[in-house]
Short mmCIF file of C-alpha atoms and ligand atoms in Angstrom, two decimals:
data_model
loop_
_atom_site.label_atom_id
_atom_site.label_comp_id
_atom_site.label_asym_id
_atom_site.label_seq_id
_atom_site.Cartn_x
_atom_site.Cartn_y
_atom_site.Cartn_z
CA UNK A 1118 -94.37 -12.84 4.75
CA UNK A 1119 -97.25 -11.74 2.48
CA UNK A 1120 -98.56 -9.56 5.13
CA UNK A 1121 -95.15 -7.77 4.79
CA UNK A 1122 -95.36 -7.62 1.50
CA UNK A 1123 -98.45 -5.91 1.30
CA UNK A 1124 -96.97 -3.44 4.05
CA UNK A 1125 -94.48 -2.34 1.81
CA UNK A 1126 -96.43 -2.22 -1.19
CA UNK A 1127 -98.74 -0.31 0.70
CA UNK A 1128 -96.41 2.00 2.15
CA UNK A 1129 -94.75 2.39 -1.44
CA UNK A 1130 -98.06 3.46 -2.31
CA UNK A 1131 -98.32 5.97 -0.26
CA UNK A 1132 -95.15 7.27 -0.35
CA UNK A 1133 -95.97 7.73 -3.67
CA UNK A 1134 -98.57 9.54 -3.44
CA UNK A 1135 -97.15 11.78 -0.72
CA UNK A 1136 -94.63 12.60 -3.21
CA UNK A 1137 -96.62 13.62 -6.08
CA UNK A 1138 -98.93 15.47 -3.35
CA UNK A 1139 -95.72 17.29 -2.24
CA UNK A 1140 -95.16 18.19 -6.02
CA UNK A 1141 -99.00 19.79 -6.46
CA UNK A 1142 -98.74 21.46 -3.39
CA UNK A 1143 -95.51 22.80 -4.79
CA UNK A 1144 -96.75 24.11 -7.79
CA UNK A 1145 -99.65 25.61 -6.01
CA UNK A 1146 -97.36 27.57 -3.45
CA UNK A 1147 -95.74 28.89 -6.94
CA UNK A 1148 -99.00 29.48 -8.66
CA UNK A 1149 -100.34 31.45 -5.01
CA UNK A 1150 -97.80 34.18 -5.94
CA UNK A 1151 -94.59 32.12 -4.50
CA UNK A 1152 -92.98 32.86 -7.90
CA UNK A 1153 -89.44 32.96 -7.71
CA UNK A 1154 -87.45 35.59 -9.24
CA UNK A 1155 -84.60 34.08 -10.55
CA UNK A 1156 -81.80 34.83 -11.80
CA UNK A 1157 -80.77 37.33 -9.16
CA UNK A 1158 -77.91 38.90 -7.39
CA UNK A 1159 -77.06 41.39 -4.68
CA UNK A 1160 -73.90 43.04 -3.61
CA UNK A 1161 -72.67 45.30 -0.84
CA UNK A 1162 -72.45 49.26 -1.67
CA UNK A 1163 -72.22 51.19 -4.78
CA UNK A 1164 -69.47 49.21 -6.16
CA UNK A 1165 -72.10 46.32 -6.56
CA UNK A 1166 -73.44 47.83 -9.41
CA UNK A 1167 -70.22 47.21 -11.90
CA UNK A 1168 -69.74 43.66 -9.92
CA UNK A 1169 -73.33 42.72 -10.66
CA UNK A 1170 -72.86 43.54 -14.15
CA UNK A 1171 -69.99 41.22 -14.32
CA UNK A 1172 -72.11 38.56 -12.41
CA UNK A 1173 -75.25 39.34 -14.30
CA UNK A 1174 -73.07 37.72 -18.01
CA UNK A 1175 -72.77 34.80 -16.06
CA UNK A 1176 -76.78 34.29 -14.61
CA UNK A 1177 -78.48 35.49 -17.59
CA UNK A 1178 -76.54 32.94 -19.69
CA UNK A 1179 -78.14 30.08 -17.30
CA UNK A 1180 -74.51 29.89 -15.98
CA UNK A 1181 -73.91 28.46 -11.94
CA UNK A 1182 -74.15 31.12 -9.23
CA UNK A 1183 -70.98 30.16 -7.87
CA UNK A 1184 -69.32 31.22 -11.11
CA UNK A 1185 -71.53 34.85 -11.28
CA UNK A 1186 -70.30 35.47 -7.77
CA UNK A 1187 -66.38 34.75 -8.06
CA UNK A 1188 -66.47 36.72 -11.46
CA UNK A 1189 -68.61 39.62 -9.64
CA UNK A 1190 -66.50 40.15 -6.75
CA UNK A 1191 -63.50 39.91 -8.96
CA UNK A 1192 -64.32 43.66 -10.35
CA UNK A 1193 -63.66 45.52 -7.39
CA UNK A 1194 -61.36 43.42 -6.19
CA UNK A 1195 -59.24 44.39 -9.37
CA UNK A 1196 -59.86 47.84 -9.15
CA UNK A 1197 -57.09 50.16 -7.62
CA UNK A 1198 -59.50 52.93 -7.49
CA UNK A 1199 -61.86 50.77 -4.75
CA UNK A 1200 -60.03 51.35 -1.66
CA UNK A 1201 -61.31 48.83 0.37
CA UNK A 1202 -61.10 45.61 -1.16
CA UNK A 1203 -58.14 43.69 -3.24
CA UNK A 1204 -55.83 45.19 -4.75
CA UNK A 1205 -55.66 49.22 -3.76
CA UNK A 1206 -57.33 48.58 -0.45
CA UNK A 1207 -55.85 50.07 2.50
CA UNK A 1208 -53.18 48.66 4.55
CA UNK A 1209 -52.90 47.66 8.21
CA UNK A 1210 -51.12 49.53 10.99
CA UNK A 1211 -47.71 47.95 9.41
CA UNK A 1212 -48.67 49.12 6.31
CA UNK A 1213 -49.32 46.09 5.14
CA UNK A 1214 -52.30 44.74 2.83
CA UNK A 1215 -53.54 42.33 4.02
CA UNK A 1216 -56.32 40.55 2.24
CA UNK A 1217 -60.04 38.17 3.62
CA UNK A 1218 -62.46 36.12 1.38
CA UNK A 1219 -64.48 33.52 1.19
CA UNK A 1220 -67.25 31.48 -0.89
CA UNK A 1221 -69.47 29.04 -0.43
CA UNK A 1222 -71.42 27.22 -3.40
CA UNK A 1223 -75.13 25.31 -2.81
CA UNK A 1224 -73.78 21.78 -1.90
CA UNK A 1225 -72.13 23.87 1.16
CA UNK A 1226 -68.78 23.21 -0.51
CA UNK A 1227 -66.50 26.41 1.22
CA UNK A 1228 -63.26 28.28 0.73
CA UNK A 1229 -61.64 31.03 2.46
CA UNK A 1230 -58.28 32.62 3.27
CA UNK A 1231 -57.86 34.96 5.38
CA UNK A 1232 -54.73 37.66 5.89
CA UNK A 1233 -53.51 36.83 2.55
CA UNK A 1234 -50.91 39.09 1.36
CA UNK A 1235 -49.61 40.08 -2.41
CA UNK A 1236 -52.62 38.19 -4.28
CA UNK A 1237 -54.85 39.98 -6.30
CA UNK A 1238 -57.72 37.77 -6.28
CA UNK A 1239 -58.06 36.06 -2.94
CA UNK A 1240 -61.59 35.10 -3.68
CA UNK A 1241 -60.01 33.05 -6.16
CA UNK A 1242 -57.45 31.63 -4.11
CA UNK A 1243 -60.18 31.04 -1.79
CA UNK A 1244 -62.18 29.16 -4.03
CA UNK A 1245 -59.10 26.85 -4.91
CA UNK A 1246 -59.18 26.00 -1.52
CA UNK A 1247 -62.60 24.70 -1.39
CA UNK A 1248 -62.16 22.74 -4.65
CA UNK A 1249 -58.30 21.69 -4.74
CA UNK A 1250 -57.38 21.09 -0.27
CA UNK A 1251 -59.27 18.80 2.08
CA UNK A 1252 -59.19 21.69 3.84
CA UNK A 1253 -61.54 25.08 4.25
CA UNK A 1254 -59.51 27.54 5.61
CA UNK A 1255 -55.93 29.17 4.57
CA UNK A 1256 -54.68 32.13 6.38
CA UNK A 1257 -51.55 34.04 6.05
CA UNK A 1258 -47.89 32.98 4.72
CA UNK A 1259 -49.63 29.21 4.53
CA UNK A 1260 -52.42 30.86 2.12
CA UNK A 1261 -49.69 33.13 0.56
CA UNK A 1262 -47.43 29.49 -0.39
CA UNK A 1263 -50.63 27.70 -1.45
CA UNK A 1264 -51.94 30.18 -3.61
CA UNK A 1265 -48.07 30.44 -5.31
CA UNK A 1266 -48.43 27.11 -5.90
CA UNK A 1267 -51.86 27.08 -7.99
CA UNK A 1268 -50.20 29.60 -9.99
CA UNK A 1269 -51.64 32.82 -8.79
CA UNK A 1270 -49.28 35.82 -9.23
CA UNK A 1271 -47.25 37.88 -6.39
CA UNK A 1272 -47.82 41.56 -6.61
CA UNK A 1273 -47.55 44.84 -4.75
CA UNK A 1274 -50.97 45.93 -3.95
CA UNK A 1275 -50.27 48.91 -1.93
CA UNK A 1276 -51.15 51.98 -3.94
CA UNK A 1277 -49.45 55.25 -3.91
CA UNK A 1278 -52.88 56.99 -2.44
CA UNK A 1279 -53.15 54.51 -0.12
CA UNK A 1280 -49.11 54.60 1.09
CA UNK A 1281 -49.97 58.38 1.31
CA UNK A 1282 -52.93 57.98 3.49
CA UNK A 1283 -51.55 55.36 6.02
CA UNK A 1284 -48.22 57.92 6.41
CA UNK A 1285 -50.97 60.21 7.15
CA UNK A 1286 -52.55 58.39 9.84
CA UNK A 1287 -49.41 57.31 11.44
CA UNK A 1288 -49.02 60.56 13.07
CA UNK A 1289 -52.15 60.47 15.03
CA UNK A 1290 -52.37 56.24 14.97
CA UNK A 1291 -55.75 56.79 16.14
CA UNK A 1292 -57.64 53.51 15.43
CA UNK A 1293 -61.25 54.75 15.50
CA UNK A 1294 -62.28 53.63 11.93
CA UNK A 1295 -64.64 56.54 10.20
CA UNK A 1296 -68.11 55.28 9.77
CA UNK A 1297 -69.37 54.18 5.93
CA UNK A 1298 -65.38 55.71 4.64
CA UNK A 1299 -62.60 53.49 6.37
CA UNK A 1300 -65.37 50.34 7.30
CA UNK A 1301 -66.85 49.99 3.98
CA UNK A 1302 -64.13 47.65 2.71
CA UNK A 1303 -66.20 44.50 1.69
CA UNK A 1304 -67.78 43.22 -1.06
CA UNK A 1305 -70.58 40.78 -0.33
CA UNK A 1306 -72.37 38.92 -3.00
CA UNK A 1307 -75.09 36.26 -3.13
CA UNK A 1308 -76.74 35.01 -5.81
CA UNK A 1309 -79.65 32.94 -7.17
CA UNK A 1310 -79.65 31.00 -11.04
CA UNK A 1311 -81.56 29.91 -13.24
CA UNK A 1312 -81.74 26.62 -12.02
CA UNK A 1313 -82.34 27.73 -8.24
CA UNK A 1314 -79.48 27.57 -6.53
CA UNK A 1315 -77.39 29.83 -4.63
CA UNK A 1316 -74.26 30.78 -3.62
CA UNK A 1317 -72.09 33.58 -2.09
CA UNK A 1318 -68.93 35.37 -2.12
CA UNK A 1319 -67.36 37.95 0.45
CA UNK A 1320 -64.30 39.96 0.12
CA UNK A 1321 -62.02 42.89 1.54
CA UNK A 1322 -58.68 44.31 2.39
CA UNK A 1323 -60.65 44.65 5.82
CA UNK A 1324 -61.04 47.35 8.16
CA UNK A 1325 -58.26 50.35 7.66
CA UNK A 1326 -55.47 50.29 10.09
CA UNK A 1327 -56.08 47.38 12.07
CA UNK A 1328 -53.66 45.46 14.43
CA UNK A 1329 -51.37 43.13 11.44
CA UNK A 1330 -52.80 39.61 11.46
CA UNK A 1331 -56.57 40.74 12.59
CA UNK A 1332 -58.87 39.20 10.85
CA UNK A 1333 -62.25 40.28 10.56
CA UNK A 1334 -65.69 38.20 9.65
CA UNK A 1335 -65.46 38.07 6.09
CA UNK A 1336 -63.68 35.35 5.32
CA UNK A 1337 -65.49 33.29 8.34
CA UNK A 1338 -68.22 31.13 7.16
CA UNK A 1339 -71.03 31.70 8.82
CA UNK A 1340 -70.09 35.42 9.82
CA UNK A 1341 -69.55 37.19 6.86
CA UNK A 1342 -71.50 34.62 4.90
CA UNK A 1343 -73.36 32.18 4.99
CA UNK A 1344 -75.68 30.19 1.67
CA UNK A 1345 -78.26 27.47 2.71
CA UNK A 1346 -79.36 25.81 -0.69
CA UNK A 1347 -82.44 25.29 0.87
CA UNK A 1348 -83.64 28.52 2.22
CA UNK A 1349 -81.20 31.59 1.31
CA UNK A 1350 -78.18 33.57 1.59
CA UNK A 1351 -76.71 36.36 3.50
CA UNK A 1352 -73.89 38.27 3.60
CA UNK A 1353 -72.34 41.27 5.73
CA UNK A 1354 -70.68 44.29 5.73
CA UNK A 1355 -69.04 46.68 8.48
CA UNK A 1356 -67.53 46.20 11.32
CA UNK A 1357 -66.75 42.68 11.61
CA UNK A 1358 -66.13 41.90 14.99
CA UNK A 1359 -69.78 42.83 15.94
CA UNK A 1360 -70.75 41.11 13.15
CA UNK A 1361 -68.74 37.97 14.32
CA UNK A 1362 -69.97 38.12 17.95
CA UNK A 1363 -73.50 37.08 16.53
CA UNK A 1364 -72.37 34.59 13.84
CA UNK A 1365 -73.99 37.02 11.52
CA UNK A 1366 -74.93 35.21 8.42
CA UNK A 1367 -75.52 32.12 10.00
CA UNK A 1368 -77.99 33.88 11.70
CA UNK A 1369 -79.88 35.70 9.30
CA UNK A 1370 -80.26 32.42 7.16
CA UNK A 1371 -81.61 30.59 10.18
CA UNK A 1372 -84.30 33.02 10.94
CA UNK A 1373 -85.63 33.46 7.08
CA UNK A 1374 -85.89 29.13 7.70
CA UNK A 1375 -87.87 30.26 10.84
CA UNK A 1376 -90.18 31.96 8.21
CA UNK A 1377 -88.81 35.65 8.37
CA UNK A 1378 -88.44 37.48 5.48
CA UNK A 1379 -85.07 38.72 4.05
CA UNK A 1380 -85.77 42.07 5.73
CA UNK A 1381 -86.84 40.94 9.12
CA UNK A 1382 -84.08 38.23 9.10
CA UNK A 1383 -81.22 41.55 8.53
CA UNK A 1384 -83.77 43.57 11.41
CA UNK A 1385 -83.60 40.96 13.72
CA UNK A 1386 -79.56 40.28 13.50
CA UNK A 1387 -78.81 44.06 13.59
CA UNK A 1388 -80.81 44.24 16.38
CA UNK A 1389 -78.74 41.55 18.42
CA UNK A 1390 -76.17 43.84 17.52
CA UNK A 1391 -77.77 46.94 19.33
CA UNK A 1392 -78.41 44.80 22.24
CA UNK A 1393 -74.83 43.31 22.95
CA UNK A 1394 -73.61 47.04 21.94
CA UNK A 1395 -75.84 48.14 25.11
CA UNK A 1396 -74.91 45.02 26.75
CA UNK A 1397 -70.83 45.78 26.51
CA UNK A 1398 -71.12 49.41 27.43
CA UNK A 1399 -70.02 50.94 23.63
CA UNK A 1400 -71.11 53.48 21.91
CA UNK A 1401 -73.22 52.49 18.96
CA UNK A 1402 -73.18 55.63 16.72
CA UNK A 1403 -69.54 54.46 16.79
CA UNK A 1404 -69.73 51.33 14.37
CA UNK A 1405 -71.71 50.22 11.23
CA UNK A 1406 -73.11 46.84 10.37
CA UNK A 1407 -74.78 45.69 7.00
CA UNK A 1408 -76.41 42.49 6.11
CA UNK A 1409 -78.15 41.79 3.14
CA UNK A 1410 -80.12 38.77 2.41
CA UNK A 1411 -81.48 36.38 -0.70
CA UNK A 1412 -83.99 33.66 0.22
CA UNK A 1413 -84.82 30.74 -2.17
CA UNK A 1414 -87.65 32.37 -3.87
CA UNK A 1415 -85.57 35.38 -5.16
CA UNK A 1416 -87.52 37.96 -2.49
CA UNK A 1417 -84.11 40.52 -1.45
CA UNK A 1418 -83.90 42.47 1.63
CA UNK A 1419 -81.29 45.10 3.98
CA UNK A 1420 -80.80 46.25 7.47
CA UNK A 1421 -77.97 48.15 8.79
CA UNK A 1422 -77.51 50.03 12.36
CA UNK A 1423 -76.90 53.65 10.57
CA UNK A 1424 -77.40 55.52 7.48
CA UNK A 1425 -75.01 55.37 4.58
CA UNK A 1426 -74.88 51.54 3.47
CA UNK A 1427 -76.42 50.86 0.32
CA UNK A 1428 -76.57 47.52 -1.84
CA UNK A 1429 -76.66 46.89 -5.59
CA UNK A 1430 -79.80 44.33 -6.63
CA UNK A 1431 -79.78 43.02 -10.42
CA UNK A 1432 -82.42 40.96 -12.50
CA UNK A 1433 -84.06 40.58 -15.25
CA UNK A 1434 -85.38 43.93 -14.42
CA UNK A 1435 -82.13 45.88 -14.23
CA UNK A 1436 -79.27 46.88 -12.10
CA UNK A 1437 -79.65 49.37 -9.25
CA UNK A 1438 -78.78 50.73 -6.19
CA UNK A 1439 -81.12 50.59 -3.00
CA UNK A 1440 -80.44 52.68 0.30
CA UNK A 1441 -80.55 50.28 3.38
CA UNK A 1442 -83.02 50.75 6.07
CA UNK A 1443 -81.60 51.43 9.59
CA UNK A 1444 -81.78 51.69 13.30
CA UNK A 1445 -80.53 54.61 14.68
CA UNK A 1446 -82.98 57.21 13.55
C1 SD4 B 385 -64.12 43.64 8.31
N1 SD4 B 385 -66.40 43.50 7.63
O1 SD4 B 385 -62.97 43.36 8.02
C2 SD4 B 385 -65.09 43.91 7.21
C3 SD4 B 385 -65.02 45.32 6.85
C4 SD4 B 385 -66.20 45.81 6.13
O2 SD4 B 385 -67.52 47.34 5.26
O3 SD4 B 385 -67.06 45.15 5.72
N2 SD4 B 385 -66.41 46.98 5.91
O4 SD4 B 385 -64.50 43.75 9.48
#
């Protein structure tokens, strides 16, 4: 009996000390440069820089990161004039607008609807689902009732330019979406607080045109986004069943825990891209994909497979805009 007694006391001991070893070591990984650069966020494309802002009140008064994202996304998503995401996006085939989101907060709490129709705000709607369903995932007429009943307001959000531009493409109905124009339809945002923790938000009215009821990887966890607490965040942009076929996000978070940094992790995804592109026989000049990625010490980082994507980075530095790298050279 005392002899087990000791053991534990002994191993208390030196669990103890393992634990305030762990903390040194901690501090000296911060003190050896590991500073992290927090508050942060990033967003996809050039309307980041106006959703950052709007995320930016919320981190640089110590607020959560879930709460800078939903408020940053929320800009373009409002904005008639964005024609990509929320409300003024473009329609599908049907002429329909149809609408994907999703977030996901640091205690991997998620939300997303997907082919929501007449809501402004689905990355709010999508966040009552995480916090107010037992459930993670809403899509269509179901998502439409649910977000009715939490109060959210039903409204037209096909705009005249857009009406005009869908007539306009119903006379060819060519579905070949143009490259960085009628693909760059999301808004992906990830974010790091003050108290260092992260979280992410994705929405978009999705790509131009598509078959009514497709639904493409940014409201799927995991694909469009993806937030570990403990390592980082990505998110994606582009076309999103390529982007899908590699559980994207997932991936890029899993290879910056491998050690990679935010860069390499986006490299390394797009380039699984390339290789199933090669692998399936398609042409790759013919599609676009984005990631962007946040690890846990506030170190940012792009890759896309062509020119033209660019992503919005704010801190306490300022707010700007950053061309991607990319692949095809
Ligand atoms: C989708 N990934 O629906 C979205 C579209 C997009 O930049 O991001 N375009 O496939």
């Amino acid at each position: 009996m005392s002899d087990r007694r000791n053991f534990i006391k002994t191993s208390a001991l030196a669990a103890t000390a393992l634990l305030a070893n762990s903390k040194i070591s901690a501090e000296v990984n911060n003190k050896a440069g590991k500073e992290v650069k927090k508050p942060i966020v990033i967003s996809t494309w050039k309307f980041g820089i106006q959703a950052n802002e709007a995320a930016w009140t919320v981190l640089k008064n110590k607020g959560r990161a879930l709460d800078a994202v939903e408020a940053g996304v929320m800009v373009p998503e409002a904005d008639p004039a964005e024609r990509s995401v929320g409300y003024g996006g473009r329609p599908d085939r049907d002429g329909k607008v149809t609408l994907d989101a999703c977030i996901m907060d640091e205690f991997a709490n998620i939300g997303s609807v997907a082919a929501l129709e007449f809501i402004k705000h689905p990355v709010s709607v999508a966040r009552a689902v995480m916090e107010k369903t037992p459930h993670v995932m809403l899509v269509g007429e179901g998502a439409l009732q649910f977000a009715l009943s939490q109060g959210f307001k039903k409204e037209n959000l096909l705009v005249e330019e857009s009406e005009k531009e869908w007539k306009e493409w119903l006379r060819s109905s060519n579905y070949k979406p143009v490259v960085n124009i009628e693909n760059h339809d999301t808004i992906g945002m990830i974010a790091l607080d003050e108290n260092g923790n992260l979280s992410g938000a994705c929405t978009t009215s999705g790509m131009a045109y598509k078959m009514h009821g497709r639904v493409g990887d940014s409201p799927i966890i995991g694909a469009g986004l993806y937030v570990d607490n403990e390592t980082g965040a990505a998110t994606a942009t582009g076309h999103g069943e390529e982007v899908i076929r590699i559980a994207g996000c997932h991936l890029v978070v899993e290879l910056m825990r491998q050690g990679k940094s935010p860069t390499d992790a986006c490299t390394e995804a797009v380039n699984r891209v390339v290789k199933l592109m090669k692998v399936r026989k398609k042409e790759l000049k013919d599609i676009q994909v984005g990631f962007i990625a946040l690890n846990k010490n506030g170190d940012y980082g792009s890759y896309c497979v062509q020119s033209g994507f660019n992503y919005a980075v704010c801190d306490a530095t300022g707010n700007r805009l950053i061309d991607a790298d990319y692949h095809l050279k």
